[in-house]
Amino acid sequence: MLKDKLRNIKILRSLKSRIFLILLIVGLVPCISMRYAILQNYEQRAVNVKISDVSTQLRILANHLITYHYLQDTSSEVINAELDQLSGLYDGRVLVINNDLRVVKDTYGISENKTIISEEVVRCIKGENTSRYDKNNGYVEMTVPITETVTLDDDKTEAAERKEIVRGVMLVSASTDTIGATLEILSRKALLVEVIVMLAIVLVSILAAKGLFKPFEKITEALNQAQEGYTDDPISVTDCLETERIGDAFNRVLGRMKMLDTSRQEFVSNVSHELRTPITSMKVLADSLISQKDVPIELYQEFMADIAEEIEREDKIITDLLSLVKMDRTSADLNISEVDIDALVELIMRRLRPIAQKRDVEVVYESVRPVTAAVDEVKLTLVISNLVENAIKYNKEHGWVKVKLDADHQYFTVEVADSGVGIPQDCLEHIYERFYRVDKSRSREIGGTGLGLAITRSAILMHRGTIKAESIEGQGTVFTIRIPLKYIPV
């Protein structure tokens, strides 16, 4: 849902905007993280220094408390002055607590002679120093044990042992307002630096995004000029490897389009010529009949027979053109089914043998192994029929045609060889072009339209197959088609 909404935002669909945002985020995240880390590090170090400084002062004062027996008598002006001085120096509060948890001195004068039960105090009486930083209220609270070193005599061994005994606890709350004030000043300065750095990052990101896409803008402009028809020259933008590849790909497409346009023009010209020729012949024959009076019935019948032949030829050209148009459509027009290829070729050979007998051409069929494949039976019939019929029509007297069927685990092949007139080597690459004829006079004599091999090749390509021709002029030609046993649509 969110992804769809983001896609609808036009600016986010721009690759330039995306790169700008990526560069901006990559620049800002470390900047903000560094600012936060520096301030946190300063605060932690400042608090640790504060705790260390206060702890040192408290230890010195704790020794004075033992020396002056302050826990038993709080009237010492020296100690009271030191306590007040410490409280004022750190803008805090000092409590002196004996080992009975009774407050013997409070610099605020609030809790004296009261019993205090605190986890920190109890832990400190056991000899453990504690400290706690309250950031919200702005103070550091710590405890320092008041210890006295005593000598214990052992009568049995006559040895002396020194031992520290906790006589009380000093509980101190020291203000951290100075740390907070310094932190606030540093934060404002860091924010100012951060804003400057952010502006610099934004500027660099804009320039970088613009610079990175400058080659793409060049290639877009070149494509627009080509699309508007201002130029048909190849595009060359070698600023970076990506634009160079795009330019090469477009140049290949442009070359393909030029070739298709040339082919289309030639095709229209050829169609016009092929369709005009029978019409011209019919018009000449009809004008001859019209211009003559008292035409003999025999001549009238002869001319009408010639007109009928031209009409039949015109119909055949139109039929082949329609077949070719259908072949140019997508493979969705294929009607795929499991077909016994061996039986199909046998049937085609039976249909074409009468034509071969009329031309005294021997037709031989060889099946190496039974083959069943997923194909369009109608189109494959058209392919094999065209190849075998051409082999018969363009053959020599007393010639032969051999058809061979074979297969492997992926493809089946049909090989059509003949002893015919052959095809010149320089014509082999053109034989699949529409209306192309190697021998135009012979093709017209036997009724060819020049579309048979174009239709054959289109049908084979629809099956994801291949066709190959090998020929020696004057000796014969071999066509080999190779088609997958299983049709896999794209």
Tab-separated table of C-alpha atoms in Angstrom:
chain	number	residue	atom	x	y	z
A	1	MET	CA	0.000	0.000	0.000
A	2	LEU	CA	2.718	2.461	1.023
A	3	LYS	CA	4.825	1.361	-1.932
A	4	ASP	CA	1.977	2.143	-4.345
A	5	LYS	CA	1.485	5.583	-2.794
A	6	LEU	CA	5.195	6.346	-3.115
A	7	ARG	CA	5.083	5.321	-6.763
A	8	ASN	CA	2.326	7.859	-7.382
A	9	ILE	CA	4.596	10.678	-6.176
A	10	LYS	CA	6.118	11.886	-9.430
A	11	ILE	CA	9.343	13.273	-7.960
A	12	LEU	CA	10.147	9.925	-6.321
A	13	ARG	CA	9.834	8.195	-9.688
A	14	SER	CA	12.770	10.217	-10.967
A	15	LEU	CA	16.086	8.355	-10.749
A	16	LYS	CA	17.847	11.687	-10.362
A	17	SER	CA	15.715	12.496	-7.305
A	18	ARG	CA	16.400	9.060	-5.858
A	19	ILE	CA	20.153	9.474	-6.238
A	20	PHE	CA	19.910	12.940	-4.683
A	21	LEU	CA	18.005	11.555	-1.699
A	22	ILE	CA	20.465	8.668	-1.305
A	23	LEU	CA	23.460	11.025	-1.328
A	24	LEU	CA	21.654	13.349	1.092
A	25	ILE	CA	20.850	10.547	3.524
A	26	VAL	CA	24.351	9.073	3.248
A	27	GLY	CA	25.783	12.488	4.092
A	28	LEU	CA	23.342	13.522	6.827
A	29	VAL	CA	23.130	10.301	8.828
A	30	PRO	CA	26.866	10.225	9.716
A	31	CYS	CA	26.770	13.967	10.433
A	32	ILE	CA	23.847	13.687	12.864
A	33	SER	CA	25.250	10.522	14.411
A	34	MET	CA	28.641	12.157	14.932
A	35	ARG	CA	27.053	15.198	16.595
A	36	TYR	CA	25.062	12.992	18.943
A	37	ALA	CA	28.105	10.802	19.717
A	38	ILE	CA	30.359	13.802	20.435
A	39	LEU	CA	27.842	15.410	22.819
A	40	GLN	CA	27.177	12.116	24.572
A	41	ASN	CA	30.895	11.438	24.918
A	42	TYR	CA	31.537	14.911	26.342
A	43	GLU	CA	28.686	14.577	28.833
A	44	GLN	CA	29.899	11.164	30.017
A	45	ARG	CA	33.493	12.322	30.355
A	46	ALA	CA	32.467	15.520	32.189
A	47	VAL	CA	30.332	13.554	34.663
A	48	ASN	CA	33.156	11.054	35.252
A	49	VAL	CA	35.610	13.910	35.911
A	50	LYS	CA	33.089	15.496	38.284
A	51	ILE	CA	32.620	12.219	40.169
A	52	SER	CA	36.373	11.650	40.369
A	53	ASP	CA	37.037	15.196	41.613
A	54	VAL	CA	34.305	15.092	44.261
A	55	SER	CA	35.343	11.583	45.371
A	56	THR	CA	38.905	12.783	45.923
A	57	GLN	CA	37.724	15.699	48.047
A	58	LEU	CA	35.419	13.410	50.015
A	59	ARG	CA	38.176	10.942	50.829
A	60	ILE	CA	40.373	13.734	52.160
A	61	LEU	CA	37.465	15.068	54.204
A	62	ALA	CA	36.608	11.575	55.470
A	63	ASN	CA	40.102	11.264	56.925
A	64	HIS	CA	39.636	14.615	58.673
A	65	LEU	CA	36.361	13.377	60.150
A	66	ILE	CA	38.132	10.422	61.744
A	67	THR	CA	40.993	12.595	62.913
A	68	TYR	CA	38.686	15.097	64.616
A	69	HIS	CA	36.281	12.388	65.901
A	70	TYR	CA	33.521	14.265	64.136
A	71	LEU	CA	31.092	11.332	64.252
A	72	GLN	CA	31.077	11.586	68.044
A	73	ASP	CA	31.288	15.376	68.303
A	74	THR	CA	30.051	17.623	65.503
A	75	SER	CA	31.127	20.851	67.102
A	76	SER	CA	34.434	21.087	65.258
A	77	GLU	CA	34.459	24.433	63.450
A	78	VAL	CA	37.228	23.277	61.127
A	79	ILE	CA	35.259	20.303	59.875
A	80	ASN	CA	32.017	22.254	59.651
A	81	ALA	CA	33.806	24.917	57.641
A	82	GLU	CA	35.221	22.262	55.275
A	83	LEU	CA	31.788	20.688	54.869
A	84	ASP	CA	30.189	24.037	54.078
A	85	GLN	CA	33.015	24.890	51.718
A	86	LEU	CA	32.587	21.560	49.895
A	87	SER	CA	28.842	22.071	49.700
A	88	GLY	CA	29.253	25.553	48.303
A	89	LEU	CA	32.038	24.568	45.902
A	90	TYR	CA	29.923	21.941	44.169
A	91	ASP	CA	26.587	23.720	44.740
A	92	GLY	CA	25.294	20.627	46.481
A	93	ARG	CA	24.447	18.965	49.763
A	94	VAL	CA	26.622	16.883	52.134
A	95	LEU	CA	25.291	14.391	54.661
A	96	VAL	CA	27.503	12.716	57.268
A	97	ILE	CA	25.972	9.408	58.420
A	98	ASN	CA	27.295	7.153	61.175
A	99	ASN	CA	27.222	3.353	61.048
A	100	ASP	CA	23.866	3.395	62.865
A	101	LEU	CA	22.387	5.093	59.732
A	102	ARG	CA	21.809	8.316	61.711
A	103	VAL	CA	22.516	11.631	60.027
A	104	VAL	CA	24.998	13.514	62.251
A	105	LYS	CA	25.483	16.439	59.835
A	106	ASP	CA	23.407	17.912	56.993
A	107	THR	CA	24.754	21.044	55.302
A	108	TYR	CA	21.153	21.956	54.526
A	109	GLY	CA	20.206	21.467	58.223
A	110	ILE	CA	17.117	19.440	57.288
A	111	SER	CA	17.805	15.787	58.112
A	112	GLU	CA	20.140	15.950	61.144
A	113	ASN	CA	19.557	13.257	63.801
A	114	LYS	CA	17.248	11.422	61.402
A	115	THR	CA	17.706	7.838	60.358
A	116	ILE	CA	18.261	7.312	56.642
A	117	ILE	CA	17.687	3.966	54.965
A	118	SER	CA	19.059	3.895	51.483
A	119	GLU	CA	20.457	1.096	49.356
A	120	GLU	CA	23.457	3.204	48.385
A	121	VAL	CA	24.208	4.021	52.050
A	122	VAL	CA	23.899	0.395	53.118
A	123	ARG	CA	26.183	-0.734	50.290
A	124	CYS	CA	28.697	1.970	51.192
A	125	ILE	CA	28.766	0.862	54.881
A	126	LYS	CA	29.751	-2.514	53.540
A	127	GLY	CA	32.720	-0.814	51.903
A	128	GLU	CA	31.386	-0.226	48.357
A	129	ASN	CA	31.532	3.217	46.730
A	130	THR	CA	28.461	4.185	44.691
A	131	SER	CA	27.624	7.001	42.270
A	132	ARG	CA	24.541	7.904	40.245
A	133	TYR	CA	23.975	10.592	37.617
A	134	ASP	CA	20.496	12.113	37.433
A	135	LYS	CA	20.425	13.934	34.097
A	136	ASN	CA	16.837	15.144	34.390
A	137	ASN	CA	17.349	16.879	37.761
A	138	GLY	CA	20.936	17.904	37.043
A	139	TYR	CA	22.991	16.404	39.878
A	140	VAL	CA	25.402	13.607	40.748
A	141	GLU	CA	24.822	11.578	43.912
A	142	MET	CA	27.672	9.562	45.417
A	143	THR	CA	28.684	7.854	48.629
A	144	VAL	CA	32.155	7.516	50.200
A	145	PRO	CA	32.803	5.361	53.290
A	146	ILE	CA	34.373	6.967	56.372
A	147	THR	CA	36.983	4.391	57.350
A	148	GLU	CA	39.350	4.109	60.287
A	149	THR	CA	42.439	1.913	60.286
A	150	VAL	CA	42.881	-0.027	63.560
A	151	THR	CA	45.528	-2.427	64.794
A	152	LEU	CA	44.358	-5.779	66.122
A	153	ASP	CA	46.664	-7.605	68.586
A	154	ASP	CA	46.836	-11.398	68.615
A	155	ASP	CA	48.012	-12.620	72.039
A	156	LYS	CA	48.743	-16.150	70.816
A	157	THR	CA	51.024	-15.156	67.979
A	158	GLU	CA	52.062	-11.804	69.358
A	159	ALA	CA	51.452	-10.394	65.867
A	160	ALA	CA	49.671	-7.142	64.934
A	161	GLU	CA	47.153	-6.859	62.067
A	162	ARG	CA	45.933	-3.593	60.537
A	163	LYS	CA	42.296	-3.460	59.445
A	164	GLU	CA	40.018	-0.750	58.039
A	165	ILE	CA	36.660	-0.398	59.768
A	166	VAL	CA	33.774	1.637	58.278
A	167	ARG	CA	32.658	4.195	60.873
A	168	GLY	CA	30.162	6.016	58.691
A	169	VAL	CA	29.205	7.294	55.220
A	170	MET	CA	29.388	10.609	53.434
A	171	LEU	CA	26.438	11.096	51.060
A	172	VAL	CA	26.949	13.966	48.609
A	173	SER	CA	24.723	15.499	45.942
A	174	ALA	CA	26.740	17.698	43.539
A	175	SER	CA	25.122	19.956	40.957
A	176	THR	CA	25.893	19.357	37.248
A	177	ASP	CA	24.457	22.670	36.052
A	178	THR	CA	27.828	23.709	34.658
A	179	ILE	CA	27.983	20.506	32.626
A	180	GLY	CA	24.465	21.125	31.332
A	181	ALA	CA	25.283	24.739	30.445
A	182	THR	CA	28.458	23.727	28.629
A	183	LEU	CA	26.573	20.928	26.892
A	184	GLU	CA	23.921	23.378	25.721
A	185	ILE	CA	26.570	25.730	24.318
A	186	LEU	CA	28.309	22.853	22.550
A	187	SER	CA	24.955	21.631	21.237
A	188	ARG	CA	24.161	25.047	19.722
A	189	LYS	CA	27.590	25.265	18.117
A	190	ALA	CA	27.328	21.679	16.870
A	191	LEU	CA	23.887	22.438	15.460
A	192	LEU	CA	25.279	25.449	13.612
A	193	VAL	CA	28.110	23.348	12.188
A	194	GLU	CA	25.600	20.629	11.342
A	195	VAL	CA	23.379	23.070	9.452
A	196	ILE	CA	26.379	24.350	7.479
A	197	VAL	CA	27.469	20.806	6.707
A	198	MET	CA	23.887	19.868	5.752
A	199	LEU	CA	23.695	22.797	3.318
A	200	ALA	CA	27.047	21.769	1.868
A	201	ILE	CA	25.841	18.161	1.532
A	202	VAL	CA	22.615	19.315	-0.161
A	203	LEU	CA	24.614	21.424	-2.607
A	204	VAL	CA	27.077	18.610	-3.313
A	205	SER	CA	24.185	16.127	-3.731
A	206	ILE	CA	22.439	18.401	-6.233
A	207	LEU	CA	25.631	18.941	-8.217
A	208	ALA	CA	26.520	15.243	-8.076
A	209	ALA	CA	23.042	14.132	-9.197
A	210	LYS	CA	23.078	16.690	-12.003
A	211	GLY	CA	26.590	15.711	-13.058
A	212	LEU	CA	25.825	12.007	-12.986
A	213	PHE	CA	22.753	12.452	-15.186
A	214	LYS	CA	24.278	14.867	-17.657
A	215	PRO	CA	25.280	12.019	-20.030
A	216	PHE	CA	21.735	10.627	-19.825
A	217	GLU	CA	20.330	14.056	-20.686
A	218	LYS	CA	22.616	14.125	-23.723
A	219	ILE	CA	21.450	10.733	-24.900
A	220	THR	CA	17.796	11.700	-24.250
A	221	GLU	CA	18.263	14.807	-26.401
A	222	ALA	CA	19.867	12.721	-29.132
A	223	LEU	CA	16.995	10.212	-28.965
A	224	ASN	CA	14.435	13.025	-29.181
A	225	GLN	CA	16.161	14.451	-32.250
A	226	ALA	CA	16.143	11.036	-33.877
A	227	GLN	CA	12.493	10.538	-32.915
A	228	GLU	CA	11.510	13.928	-34.392
A	229	GLY	CA	13.278	13.010	-37.605
A	230	TYR	CA	15.919	15.736	-37.460
A	231	THR	CA	18.676	13.169	-37.878
A	232	ASP	CA	19.150	9.496	-38.533
A	233	ASP	CA	22.838	9.417	-37.707
A	234	PRO	CA	24.040	6.884	-35.115
A	235	ILE	CA	24.015	8.105	-31.504
A	236	SER	CA	27.358	8.357	-29.746
A	237	VAL	CA	27.505	9.469	-26.081
A	238	THR	CA	30.735	8.083	-24.647
A	239	ASP	CA	30.716	10.049	-21.361
A	240	CYS	CA	30.187	6.825	-19.425
A	241	LEU	CA	29.894	3.105	-20.099
A	242	GLU	CA	26.114	2.976	-19.427
A	243	THR	CA	25.240	5.719	-21.946
A	244	GLU	CA	27.594	4.152	-24.462
A	245	ARG	CA	25.734	0.851	-24.112
A	246	ILE	CA	22.350	2.596	-24.434
A	247	GLY	CA	23.591	4.383	-27.534
A	248	ASP	CA	24.861	1.137	-29.060
A	249	ALA	CA	21.555	-0.600	-28.307
A	250	PHE	CA	19.576	2.265	-29.874
A	251	ASN	CA	21.848	2.268	-32.916
A	252	ARG	CA	21.156	-1.437	-33.387
A	253	VAL	CA	17.413	-0.797	-33.084
A	254	LEU	CA	17.723	2.154	-35.499
A	255	GLY	CA	19.588	-0.034	-37.969
A	256	ARG	CA	16.925	-2.695	-37.614
A	257	MET	CA	14.196	-0.113	-38.199
A	258	LYS	CA	15.972	1.196	-41.315
A	259	MET	CA	16.306	-2.356	-42.604
A	260	LEU	CA	12.629	-3.034	-41.886
A	261	ASP	CA	11.622	0.216	-43.575
A	262	THR	CA	13.704	-0.678	-46.638
A	263	SER	CA	12.261	-4.188	-46.606
A	264	ARG	CA	8.749	-2.756	-46.307
A	265	GLN	CA	9.283	-0.462	-49.267
A	266	GLU	CA	10.702	-3.317	-51.331
A	267	PHE	CA	7.825	-5.535	-50.233
A	268	VAL	CA	5.203	-2.959	-51.254
A	269	SER	CA	6.988	-2.468	-54.556
A	270	ASN	CA	7.157	-6.212	-55.173
A	271	VAL	CA	3.523	-6.746	-54.189
A	272	SER	CA	2.456	-3.936	-56.494
A	273	HIS	CA	4.468	-5.426	-59.347
A	274	GLU	CA	3.285	-8.980	-58.746
A	275	LEU	CA	-0.359	-7.960	-58.513
A	276	ARG	CA	-0.166	-5.561	-61.464
A	277	THR	CA	1.316	-8.150	-63.851
A	278	PRO	CA	-1.752	-10.473	-63.953
A	279	ILE	CA	-4.095	-7.478	-64.081
A	280	THR	CA	-2.142	-6.035	-67.021
A	281	SER	CA	-2.274	-9.373	-68.831
A	282	MET	CA	-6.020	-9.646	-68.259
A	283	LYS	CA	-6.562	-6.065	-69.469
A	284	VAL	CA	-4.570	-6.727	-72.643
A	285	LEU	CA	-6.542	-9.893	-73.357
A	286	ALA	CA	-9.868	-8.183	-72.616
A	287	ASP	CA	-8.982	-5.145	-74.785
A	288	SER	CA	-8.053	-7.508	-77.628
A	289	LEU	CA	-11.469	-9.163	-77.428
A	290	ILE	CA	-13.269	-5.824	-77.227
A	291	SER	CA	-11.384	-4.289	-80.152
A	292	GLN	CA	-12.201	-7.195	-82.503
A	293	LYS	CA	-15.569	-7.796	-84.177
A	294	ASP	CA	-17.012	-11.178	-84.858
A	295	VAL	CA	-14.401	-12.934	-82.686
A	296	PRO	CA	-14.296	-16.679	-83.391
A	297	ILE	CA	-15.519	-18.799	-80.531
A	298	GLU	CA	-12.213	-20.668	-80.451
A	299	LEU	CA	-10.199	-17.445	-79.977
A	300	TYR	CA	-12.720	-16.193	-77.435
A	301	GLN	CA	-12.364	-19.420	-75.452
A	302	GLU	CA	-8.560	-19.280	-75.673
A	303	PHE	CA	-8.455	-15.705	-74.380
A	304	MET	CA	-10.919	-16.461	-71.584
A	305	ALA	CA	-8.819	-19.471	-70.558
A	306	ASP	CA	-5.762	-17.199	-70.391
A	307	ILE	CA	-7.730	-14.680	-68.298
A	308	ALA	CA	-8.848	-17.480	-65.971
A	309	GLU	CA	-5.180	-18.528	-65.526
A	310	GLU	CA	-4.197	-14.963	-64.648
A	311	ILE	CA	-7.084	-14.734	-62.173
A	312	GLU	CA	-5.973	-18.035	-60.618
A	313	ARG	CA	-2.417	-16.695	-60.384
A	314	GLU	CA	-3.677	-13.477	-58.758
A	315	ASP	CA	-5.711	-15.505	-56.276
A	316	LYS	CA	-2.685	-17.628	-55.417
A	317	ILE	CA	-0.534	-14.530	-54.761
A	318	ILE	CA	-3.230	-13.032	-52.490
A	319	THR	CA	-3.647	-16.359	-50.653
A	320	ASP	CA	0.127	-16.591	-50.058
A	321	LEU	CA	0.209	-12.975	-48.882
A	322	LEU	CA	-2.549	-13.666	-46.361
A	323	SER	CA	-0.691	-16.765	-45.167
A	324	LEU	CA	2.479	-14.718	-44.751
A	325	VAL	CA	0.621	-12.067	-42.738
A	326	LYS	CA	-0.706	-14.765	-40.431
A	327	MET	CA	2.805	-16.154	-40.000
A	328	ASP	CA	4.054	-12.714	-38.945
A	329	ARG	CA	1.713	-12.667	-35.974
A	330	THR	CA	2.687	-13.841	-32.491
A	331	SER	CA	3.074	-17.490	-31.564
A	332	ALA	CA	-0.267	-17.269	-29.747
A	333	ASP	CA	-1.830	-18.191	-33.138
A	334	LEU	CA	-0.236	-21.638	-32.958
A	335	ASN	CA	-2.562	-24.558	-32.296
A	336	ILE	CA	-0.157	-26.891	-30.507
A	337	SER	CA	-0.937	-30.600	-30.209
A	338	GLU	CA	0.916	-33.908	-30.043
A	339	VAL	CA	1.484	-35.007	-33.644
A	340	ASP	CA	2.910	-38.227	-35.107
A	341	ILE	CA	5.509	-36.633	-37.400
A	342	ASP	CA	6.246	-39.912	-39.210
A	343	ALA	CA	2.585	-40.371	-40.166
A	344	LEU	CA	2.304	-36.703	-41.140
A	345	VAL	CA	5.284	-36.875	-43.541
A	346	GLU	CA	3.933	-40.139	-45.021
A	347	LEU	CA	0.614	-38.422	-45.744
A	348	ILE	CA	2.337	-35.426	-47.384
A	349	MET	CA	4.439	-37.731	-49.559
A	350	ARG	CA	1.332	-39.609	-50.755
A	351	ARG	CA	-0.290	-36.310	-51.771
A	352	LEU	CA	2.754	-35.079	-53.694
A	353	ARG	CA	3.759	-38.325	-55.464
A	354	PRO	CA	1.256	-37.742	-58.343
A	355	ILE	CA	2.930	-34.384	-59.045
A	356	ALA	CA	6.351	-36.059	-58.961
A	357	GLN	CA	5.184	-38.814	-61.341
A	358	LYS	CA	4.024	-36.218	-63.870
A	359	ARG	CA	7.550	-34.732	-63.837
A	360	ASP	CA	9.207	-38.199	-63.751
A	361	VAL	CA	10.826	-37.480	-60.367
A	362	GLU	CA	11.417	-40.310	-57.905
A	363	VAL	CA	10.364	-39.513	-54.332
A	364	VAL	CA	11.938	-41.488	-51.459
A	365	TYR	CA	11.071	-41.225	-47.771
A	366	GLU	CA	13.276	-42.539	-44.931
A	367	SER	CA	12.291	-42.524	-41.249
A	368	VAL	CA	15.189	-43.246	-38.914
A	369	ARG	CA	12.960	-43.549	-35.850
A	370	PRO	CA	9.332	-42.822	-34.859
A	371	VAL	CA	8.868	-39.194	-33.818
A	372	THR	CA	6.070	-37.539	-31.850
A	373	ALA	CA	6.282	-33.771	-31.206
A	374	ALA	CA	4.190	-30.872	-29.902
A	375	VAL	CA	3.608	-28.758	-33.033
A	376	ASP	CA	0.948	-26.943	-35.037
A	377	GLU	CA	-0.021	-29.673	-37.489
A	378	VAL	CA	-1.422	-27.316	-40.154
A	379	LYS	CA	1.628	-25.045	-40.235
A	380	LEU	CA	4.115	-27.927	-40.135
A	381	THR	CA	2.236	-29.561	-43.028
A	382	LEU	CA	2.608	-26.318	-44.968
A	383	VAL	CA	6.365	-26.232	-44.228
A	384	ILE	CA	7.111	-29.787	-45.362
A	385	SER	CA	4.749	-29.528	-48.355
A	386	ASN	CA	6.423	-26.346	-49.594
A	387	LEU	CA	9.919	-27.827	-49.325
A	388	VAL	CA	9.041	-31.156	-51.009
A	389	GLU	CA	6.933	-29.475	-53.720
A	390	ASN	CA	9.761	-27.026	-54.509
A	391	ALA	CA	12.192	-29.959	-54.669
A	392	ILE	CA	9.907	-31.634	-57.232
A	393	LYS	CA	9.182	-28.511	-59.297
A	394	TYR	CA	12.779	-27.288	-59.508
A	395	ASN	CA	14.203	-30.723	-60.364
A	396	LYS	CA	15.735	-32.247	-63.485
A	397	GLU	CA	14.115	-34.827	-65.709
A	398	HIS	CA	14.457	-38.330	-64.214
A	399	GLY	CA	15.596	-36.703	-60.952
A	400	TRP	CA	14.991	-37.703	-57.342
A	401	VAL	CA	13.843	-36.229	-54.034
A	402	LYS	CA	14.826	-37.785	-50.702
A	403	VAL	CA	13.091	-36.921	-47.435
A	404	LYS	CA	14.662	-38.092	-44.176
A	405	LEU	CA	13.169	-37.871	-40.652
A	406	ASP	CA	15.351	-38.150	-37.538
A	407	ALA	CA	15.337	-36.960	-33.915
A	408	ASP	CA	17.347	-36.725	-30.710
A	409	HIS	CA	16.192	-36.133	-27.133
A	410	GLN	CA	15.399	-32.440	-27.795
A	411	TYR	CA	14.757	-31.842	-31.513
A	412	PHE	CA	13.491	-33.594	-34.619
A	413	THR	CA	14.927	-32.877	-38.073
A	414	VAL	CA	13.446	-33.180	-41.551
A	415	GLU	CA	15.943	-33.203	-44.407
A	416	VAL	CA	14.709	-32.596	-47.974
A	417	ALA	CA	17.369	-33.276	-50.631
A	418	ASP	CA	16.959	-33.147	-54.411
A	419	SER	CA	18.939	-33.543	-57.623
A	420	GLY	CA	17.605	-30.313	-59.062
A	421	VAL	CA	19.051	-27.217	-60.656
A	422	GLY	CA	20.551	-25.975	-57.392
A	423	ILE	CA	20.896	-22.437	-56.057
A	424	PRO	CA	23.881	-20.123	-56.682
A	425	GLN	CA	25.909	-19.393	-53.537
A	426	ASP	CA	25.304	-15.645	-53.788
A	427	CYS	CA	21.539	-16.266	-53.764
A	428	LEU	CA	21.349	-18.553	-50.716
A	429	GLU	CA	21.103	-15.672	-48.220
A	430	HIS	CA	18.198	-14.108	-50.131
A	431	ILE	CA	15.963	-17.119	-50.801
A	432	TYR	CA	13.776	-16.436	-47.725
A	433	GLU	CA	13.000	-12.859	-48.805
A	434	ARG	CA	9.486	-12.176	-50.034
A	435	PHE	CA	9.037	-12.359	-53.827
A	436	TYR	CA	12.690	-13.310	-54.301
A	437	ARG	CA	13.256	-15.704	-57.191
A	438	VAL	CA	16.525	-17.267	-58.279
A	439	ASP	CA	15.230	-17.872	-61.808
A	440	LYS	CA	12.256	-15.576	-62.415
A	441	SER	CA	11.326	-16.980	-65.817
A	442	ARG	CA	11.323	-20.583	-64.530
A	443	SER	CA	9.388	-19.591	-61.390
A	444	ARG	CA	6.655	-17.915	-63.401
A	445	GLU	CA	6.580	-20.849	-65.810
A	446	ILE	CA	5.827	-23.298	-62.978
A	447	GLY	CA	3.492	-20.900	-61.166
A	448	GLY	CA	5.661	-19.758	-58.249
A	449	THR	CA	4.828	-16.576	-56.359
A	450	GLY	CA	8.169	-16.103	-54.563
A	451	LEU	CA	6.496	-16.339	-51.135
A	452	GLY	CA	6.772	-20.065	-50.389
A	453	LEU	CA	10.121	-20.051	-48.569
A	454	ALA	CA	9.244	-16.845	-46.689
A	455	ILE	CA	6.085	-18.543	-45.400
A	456	THR	CA	8.059	-21.709	-44.583
A	457	ARG	CA	10.708	-19.843	-42.580
A	458	SER	CA	8.069	-17.841	-40.634
A	459	ALA	CA	6.237	-21.035	-39.640
A	460	ILE	CA	9.491	-22.654	-38.478
A	461	LEU	CA	10.464	-19.601	-36.428
A	462	MET	CA	7.046	-19.656	-34.752
A	463	HIS	CA	7.945	-23.169	-33.548
A	464	ARG	CA	11.324	-21.859	-32.239
A	465	GLY	CA	13.037	-23.920	-34.936
A	466	THR	CA	15.697	-23.314	-37.592
A	467	ILE	CA	16.049	-23.907	-41.343
A	468	LYS	CA	19.314	-24.319	-43.232
A	469	ALA	CA	19.971	-24.614	-46.955
A	470	GLU	CA	23.004	-26.104	-48.707
A	471	SER	CA	23.257	-26.184	-52.477
A	472	ILE	CA	25.590	-26.762	-55.395
A	473	GLU	CA	24.467	-25.148	-58.610
A	474	GLY	CA	23.565	-27.763	-61.205
A	475	GLN	CA	23.761	-30.665	-58.708
A	476	GLY	CA	20.985	-30.146	-56.177
A	477	THR	CA	19.892	-28.621	-52.862
A	478	VAL	CA	19.455	-29.859	-49.306
A	479	PHE	CA	17.051	-28.113	-46.878
A	480	THR	CA	17.258	-29.146	-43.214
A	481	ILE	CA	14.664	-28.011	-40.672
A	482	ARG	CA	15.194	-28.505	-36.921
A	483	ILE	CA	12.245	-28.089	-34.512
A	484	PRO	CA	11.984	-28.737	-30.715
A	485	LEU	CA	10.034	-31.832	-29.693
A	486	LYS	CA	8.368	-29.821	-26.899
A	487	TYR	CA	7.059	-26.365	-27.646
A	488	ILE	CA	7.922	-23.842	-24.929
A	489	PRO	CA	6.199	-20.451	-25.370
A	490	VAL	CA	8.141	-17.317	-24.488
